[in-house]
Amino acid sequence: MTSIALGADHAGFPLKEELKAWLGARGYGVVDFGTQSAESVDYPDFGAAVATAVAAGKAERGVLVCGTGIGMVMAANKVPGVRAAACTDAYTARMSREHNDANVLALGARVTGRDAAIEILDAWLGAAFAGGRHARRVAKLAELDRARLGAGESADAAAR
Ligand code: RB5
């Protein structure tokens, strides 16, 4: 069964707990990266933790929740190897898997209620990457990661 890294900020914390229970009841292996309360925290910290776990292969997929899903998707997509999608409906969630091979899903607890979030998550987990022409495009996303990493290495070398 797919292993899932889960994370949220304070705005996403209650929905994260709902999603964790739903995933656990269906047999998914869940690693909870926090936050663990409604106390104010910074979404990039949790987005980065989940995204890094997915990029490192410590979890197959990541699910992130903040107020809108926007901060989390921005943070997660800074991590090379991560293809994060912020989704507010089941169709885009399914497409993000079939066409984009999204490995992280971002949800907004202030825009998406519990039942809709579970519908989106269920659609996302149930969809598979279609490959074919989409594989060529996803490979180009990986090329962007490599170019960025290469540029970073060059900048490091220049600074030395
Ligand atoms: C927190 O107030 C809120 O800014 C955060 O949860 C998220 O929506 C940011 O994108």
Coordinates of C-alpha atoms and ligand atoms in Angstrom, one line a residue:
M1 CA 0.0 0.0 0.0
T2 CA 1.2 3.5 -0.8
S3 CA 3.1 5.3 1.9
I4 CA 2.1 8.9 2.4
A5 CA 3.9 11.8 4.1
L6 CA 1.4 14.2 5.6
G7 CA 1.9 17.8 6.6
A8 CA 0.0 20.9 7.5
D9 CA 0.4 24.3 9.0
H10 CA -2.0 25.6 11.7
A11 CA -4.7 26.4 9.2
G12 CA -4.6 22.9 7.8
F13 CA -4.1 21.1 11.0
P14 CA -7.7 20.0 11.7
L15 CA -8.2 18.8 8.1
K16 CA -4.8 17.0 8.2
E17 CA -6.1 15.0 11.2
E18 CA -9.3 14.1 9.3
L19 CA -7.3 12.9 6.3
K20 CA -4.9 11.0 8.5
A21 CA -7.8 9.1 10.1
W22 CA -9.3 8.4 6.6
L23 CA -6.0 7.2 5.2
G24 CA -5.2 5.0 8.2
A25 CA -8.7 3.4 8.0
R26 CA -7.9 2.4 4.4
G27 CA -4.5 0.9 5.3
Y28 CA -2.2 3.6 3.9
G29 CA 1.1 3.9 5.8
V30 CA 1.1 7.5 7.0
V31 CA 4.1 9.5 8.3
D32 CA 2.9 12.7 10.0
F33 CA 5.3 15.5 9.7
G34 CA 3.1 17.9 11.7
T35 CA 2.1 20.4 12.7
Q36 CA 0.3 18.9 15.7
S37 CA -1.8 21.9 16.9
A38 CA -3.6 25.0 15.9
E39 CA -0.7 27.2 17.1
S40 CA 0.6 29.5 14.4
V41 CA 3.5 28.0 12.4
D42 CA 5.1 28.7 9.0
Y43 CA 3.9 26.5 6.1
P44 CA 7.3 26.4 4.2
D45 CA 8.7 24.3 7.1
F46 CA 6.1 21.6 6.8
G47 CA 5.9 21.8 3.0
A48 CA 9.7 21.3 2.8
A49 CA 9.7 18.4 5.2
V50 CA 7.1 16.4 3.3
A51 CA 8.5 17.3 -0.1
T52 CA 12.0 16.3 1.0
A53 CA 10.7 12.9 2.3
V54 CA 9.0 12.3 -1.1
A55 CA 12.0 13.3 -3.1
A56 CA 14.2 11.1 -1.0
G57 CA 11.9 8.1 -1.5
K58 CA 11.0 7.9 2.2
A59 CA 7.3 8.2 1.2
E60 CA 5.8 7.5 -2.2
R61 CA 3.4 10.4 -2.0
G62 CA 2.9 13.6 0.0
V63 CA -0.2 15.4 1.1
L64 CA 0.0 18.9 2.4
V65 CA -2.7 21.2 3.9
C66 CA -2.6 24.9 4.6
G67 CA -5.3 27.5 4.4
T68 CA -5.5 27.7 0.6
G69 CA -3.1 25.0 -0.6
I70 CA -1.0 27.7 -2.4
G71 CA 1.8 28.3 0.1
M72 CA 2.2 24.5 0.4
V73 CA 2.4 23.9 -3.3
M74 CA 4.9 26.7 -3.7
A75 CA 7.1 25.3 -0.9
A76 CA 6.9 21.7 -2.2
N77 CA 7.7 22.6 -5.7
K78 CA 11.0 24.2 -4.6
V79 CA 12.3 20.7 -3.9
P80 CA 13.8 19.0 -6.9
G81 CA 12.0 15.8 -7.9
V82 CA 8.7 17.0 -6.5
R83 CA 5.7 17.6 -8.7
A84 CA 3.1 19.1 -6.4
A85 CA -0.4 20.0 -7.4
A86 CA -2.8 22.3 -5.5
C87 CA -6.3 20.9 -6.3
T88 CA -9.8 22.1 -5.4
D89 CA -11.7 19.4 -7.3
A90 CA -11.5 15.7 -8.1
Y91 CA -11.0 16.3 -11.8
T92 CA -7.8 18.3 -11.5
A93 CA -6.6 15.9 -8.9
R94 CA -7.0 13.0 -11.3
M95 CA -5.4 14.9 -14.1
S96 CA -2.5 15.9 -11.9
R97 CA -1.7 12.1 -11.6
E98 CA -2.6 11.0 -15.1
H99 CA -0.9 13.8 -17.0
N100 CA 1.6 15.3 -14.6
D101 CA 2.6 12.4 -12.4
A102 CA 2.1 14.6 -9.3
N103 CA 3.7 13.1 -6.3
V104 CA 2.4 15.7 -3.8
L105 CA -1.1 16.9 -3.4
A106 CA -1.8 20.3 -1.7
L107 CA -5.2 21.1 -0.2
G108 CA -6.7 24.3 1.2
A109 CA -8.6 23.8 4.4
R110 CA -10.2 27.3 4.1
V111 CA -11.5 26.6 0.7
T112 CA -12.2 22.9 0.7
G113 CA -14.3 21.1 3.3
R114 CA -13.7 17.7 4.8
D115 CA -15.9 15.7 2.5
A116 CA -14.7 17.4 -0.7
A117 CA -11.1 17.1 0.4
I118 CA -11.6 13.3 0.9
E119 CA -13.2 13.1 -2.6
I120 CA -10.2 14.9 -4.0
L121 CA -7.7 12.8 -2.1
D122 CA -9.5 9.6 -3.1
A123 CA -9.5 10.6 -6.8
W124 CA -5.8 11.5 -6.6
L125 CA -4.7 8.3 -4.9
G126 CA -6.8 6.2 -7.3
A127 CA -5.4 7.6 -10.5
A128 CA -2.2 6.4 -12.3
F129 CA 0.2 8.2 -14.5
A130 CA -0.8 7.7 -18.1
G131 CA 2.8 7.8 -19.5
G132 CA 3.1 8.1 -23.3
R133 CA 3.3 11.7 -24.4
H134 CA 3.0 12.8 -20.8
A135 CA 6.2 11.0 -19.9
R136 CA 8.1 13.2 -22.4
R137 CA 6.7 16.3 -20.7
V138 CA 7.4 15.1 -17.2
A139 CA 10.9 14.3 -18.3
K140 CA 11.2 18.0 -19.2
L141 CA 10.2 19.0 -15.7
A142 CA 13.0 16.8 -14.4
E143 CA 15.3 18.6 -16.8
L144 CA 14.3 21.9 -15.3
D145 CA 15.2 20.4 -11.9
R146 CA 18.6 19.3 -13.2
A147 CA 19.3 22.7 -14.8
R148 CA 18.4 24.5 -11.5
L149 CA 20.7 22.1 -9.5
G150 CA 23.5 22.6 -12.1
A151 CA 23.1 26.4 -11.8
G152 CA 23.3 26.2 -8.1
E153 CA 26.5 24.1 -8.3
S154 CA 28.0 26.6 -10.6
A155 CA 27.1 29.5 -8.3
D156 CA 28.6 27.6 -5.4
A157 CA 31.8 27.0 -7.4
A158 CA 32.0 30.6 -8.4
A159 CA 31.7 31.7 -4.7
R160 CA 34.6 29.4 -3.8
Ligands
RB5_1 C1 -2.0 31.0 7.2 O1 -2.7 32.1 7.6 C2 -2.1 30.9 5.6 O2 -1.4 32.0 5.1 C3 -1.5 29.6 5.1 O3 -2.2 28.6 5.7 C4 -1.6 29.4 3.6 O4 -3.0 29.5 3.2 C5 -0.7 30.0 2.8 O5 -0.6 29.8 1.6

